[in-house]
Amino acid sequence: MNQRVHLPLIRSIIERQRGNAVKAVDLLAPVTQYEQGESQVLYHRARAYLAAGEHAKAAAEFEKLIGHRGWFGWGVFARWRKLGLARAYAMQGDRENSRKAYDDSSPLERRDPDIPTLRQAKTEYTKLTATTSVASAASGKKP
């Protein structure tokens, strides 16, 4: 299991951090057959898709992760799944679903406001809601 799942996973994470997002996605392709019960595979594949600009695929992976609550390690990634989903929707231009996902992840910010990723998420959410408000005002609709 280590050689078939964890080594490609580690290599994928390293490539994503180096800025090679497409290679990071490719490294996880063979792991698909072993991912049953492995939350970390779904999470890191979603992050690699996000980095590679494949936002719809990233959203699908985050949604899959949300749906597999009983899988090993789910709790480790649970706090970041909605934030990742919000970012994937935002990058697709789906402001409404992005806002909802950010709203679902906002309890994280209240508990741990000093975590840099959560501060960044709050900034992203503020920009998203400001943009939504401006667009709604221009069209005469309520946000």
Tab-separated table of C-alpha atoms in Angstrom:
chain	number	residue	atom	x	y	z
A	1	MET	CA	0.000	0.000	0.000
A	2	ASN	CA	2.820	2.405	0.797
A	3	GLN	CA	4.421	2.044	-2.624
A	4	ARG	CA	1.132	2.166	-4.518
A	5	VAL	CA	-0.542	5.006	-2.625
A	6	HIS	CA	1.721	6.922	-0.298
A	7	LEU	CA	4.805	7.282	-2.493
A	8	PRO	CA	2.868	8.688	-5.476
A	9	LEU	CA	0.947	10.883	-3.043
A	10	ILE	CA	4.135	12.298	-1.531
A	11	ARG	CA	5.662	12.817	-4.975
A	12	SER	CA	2.498	14.571	-6.109
A	13	ILE	CA	2.560	16.932	-3.131
A	14	ILE	CA	6.207	17.750	-3.799
A	15	GLU	CA	5.515	18.472	-7.472
A	16	ARG	CA	2.530	20.683	-6.607
A	17	GLN	CA	4.662	22.657	-4.175
A	18	ARG	CA	7.321	23.044	-6.868
A	19	GLY	CA	4.707	24.522	-9.176
A	20	ASN	CA	4.323	21.441	-11.385
A	21	ALA	CA	0.594	21.019	-10.895
A	22	VAL	CA	-0.069	18.986	-14.051
A	23	LYS	CA	2.636	16.505	-13.070
A	24	ALA	CA	1.140	16.383	-9.558
A	25	VAL	CA	-2.219	15.381	-11.052
A	26	ASP	CA	-0.593	12.799	-13.323
A	27	LEU	CA	1.249	11.179	-10.416
A	28	LEU	CA	-2.070	10.498	-8.697
A	29	ALA	CA	-3.741	8.882	-11.722
A	30	PRO	CA	-2.581	5.324	-10.889
A	31	VAL	CA	-3.679	5.734	-7.267
A	32	THR	CA	-7.359	5.962	-8.265
A	33	GLN	CA	-7.806	2.194	-8.014
A	34	TYR	CA	-6.535	2.221	-4.411
A	35	GLU	CA	-8.200	5.388	-3.140
A	36	GLN	CA	-11.200	3.667	-1.524
A	37	GLY	CA	-11.075	4.734	2.097
A	38	GLU	CA	-8.161	7.152	1.588
A	39	SER	CA	-9.333	10.714	2.215
A	40	GLN	CA	-5.879	12.140	1.712
A	41	VAL	CA	-5.803	10.986	-1.910
A	42	LEU	CA	-9.038	12.829	-2.693
A	43	TYR	CA	-7.901	15.942	-0.851
A	44	HIS	CA	-4.486	16.163	-2.495
A	45	ARG	CA	-5.864	15.312	-5.938
A	46	ALA	CA	-8.385	18.137	-5.496
A	47	ARG	CA	-5.582	20.522	-4.523
A	48	ALA	CA	-3.511	19.415	-7.529
A	49	TYR	CA	-6.477	19.973	-9.868
A	50	LEU	CA	-6.999	23.400	-8.330
A	51	ALA	CA	-3.342	24.296	-8.875
A	52	ALA	CA	-3.501	22.949	-12.438
A	53	GLY	CA	-6.449	25.188	-13.261
A	54	GLU	CA	-8.894	22.284	-13.567
A	55	HIS	CA	-11.411	23.885	-11.251
A	56	ALA	CA	-14.435	21.721	-12.112
A	57	LYS	CA	-12.429	18.555	-11.441
A	58	ALA	CA	-11.165	20.055	-8.185
A	59	ALA	CA	-14.727	20.840	-7.091
A	60	ALA	CA	-15.790	17.276	-7.936
A	61	GLU	CA	-12.957	15.848	-5.819
A	62	PHE	CA	-13.794	18.121	-2.874
A	63	GLU	CA	-17.461	17.096	-3.188
A	64	LYS	CA	-16.406	13.435	-3.201
A	65	LEU	CA	-14.382	14.037	-0.054
A	66	ILE	CA	-17.358	15.668	1.637
A	67	GLY	CA	-19.448	12.613	0.768
A	68	HIS	CA	-17.039	10.062	2.269
A	69	ARG	CA	-17.352	10.981	5.908
A	70	GLY	CA	-16.350	7.574	7.301
A	71	TRP	CA	-13.105	7.179	5.410
A	72	PHE	CA	-9.797	6.942	7.240
A	73	GLY	CA	-8.281	10.362	7.856
A	74	TRP	CA	-11.472	12.198	6.923
A	75	GLY	CA	-11.352	14.307	10.067
A	76	VAL	CA	-7.877	15.570	9.231
A	77	PHE	CA	-9.084	17.033	5.937
A	78	ALA	CA	-12.634	17.843	7.028
A	79	ARG	CA	-11.816	21.355	8.120
A	80	TRP	CA	-10.277	22.241	4.749
A	81	ARG	CA	-12.690	20.549	2.338
A	82	LYS	CA	-15.286	23.362	2.253
A	83	LEU	CA	-12.597	25.994	1.883
A	84	GLY	CA	-11.121	24.110	-1.075
A	85	LEU	CA	-14.575	23.713	-2.575
A	86	ALA	CA	-15.240	27.439	-2.144
A	87	ARG	CA	-12.006	28.258	-3.940
A	88	ALA	CA	-12.756	25.820	-6.770
A	89	TYR	CA	-16.195	27.363	-7.310
A	90	ALA	CA	-14.746	30.878	-7.169
A	91	MET	CA	-12.152	30.024	-9.787
A	92	GLN	CA	-14.939	28.678	-12.030
A	93	GLY	CA	-16.801	31.948	-11.643
A	94	ASP	CA	-19.620	30.290	-9.647
A	95	ARG	CA	-19.973	33.043	-7.053
A	96	GLU	CA	-23.164	31.744	-5.434
A	97	ASN	CA	-21.859	28.243	-4.679
A	98	SER	CA	-18.510	29.699	-3.693
A	99	ARG	CA	-20.151	32.061	-1.215
A	100	LYS	CA	-22.185	29.185	0.264
A	101	ALA	CA	-19.083	27.026	0.681
A	102	TYR	CA	-17.177	29.927	2.278
A	103	ASP	CA	-20.142	30.463	4.612
A	104	ASP	CA	-20.017	26.765	5.564
A	105	SER	CA	-16.309	27.048	6.337
A	106	SER	CA	-16.567	30.310	8.304
A	107	PRO	CA	-16.767	28.598	11.737
A	108	LEU	CA	-13.116	27.703	11.178
A	109	GLU	CA	-12.201	31.382	11.150
A	110	ARG	CA	-13.951	32.029	14.431
A	111	ARG	CA	-12.120	29.180	16.161
A	112	ASP	CA	-8.665	29.741	14.686
A	113	PRO	CA	-8.455	33.306	13.343
A	114	ASP	CA	-4.638	33.403	13.333
A	115	ILE	CA	-4.040	30.565	10.881
A	116	PRO	CA	-2.614	32.194	7.711
A	117	THR	CA	-4.743	30.079	5.359
A	118	LEU	CA	-7.887	31.156	7.185
A	119	ARG	CA	-6.865	34.818	7.106
A	120	GLN	CA	-6.351	34.442	3.363
A	121	ALA	CA	-9.767	32.742	3.038
A	122	LYS	CA	-11.399	35.641	4.866
A	123	THR	CA	-9.787	38.071	2.409
A	124	GLU	CA	-10.988	35.943	-0.523
A	125	TYR	CA	-14.508	35.858	0.910
A	126	THR	CA	-14.538	39.622	1.427
A	127	LYS	CA	-13.513	40.178	-2.208
A	128	LEU	CA	-16.104	37.666	-3.392
A	129	THR	CA	-18.952	39.249	-1.464
A	130	ALA	CA	-17.868	42.763	-2.460
A	131	THR	CA	-17.799	41.735	-6.118
A	132	THR	CA	-21.183	40.036	-5.757
A	133	SER	CA	-22.656	43.124	-4.107
A	134	VAL	CA	-21.335	45.408	-6.852
A	135	ALA	CA	-22.640	43.089	-9.592
A	136	SER	CA	-26.033	42.836	-7.874
A	137	ALA	CA	-26.290	46.593	-7.452
A	138	ALA	CA	-25.462	47.124	-11.118
A	139	SER	CA	-28.160	44.671	-12.199
A	140	GLY	CA	-30.691	45.926	-9.668
A	141	LYS	CA	-30.887	42.555	-7.870
A	142	LYS	CA	-30.366	41.810	-4.191
A	143	PRO	CA	-27.179	39.794	-3.354
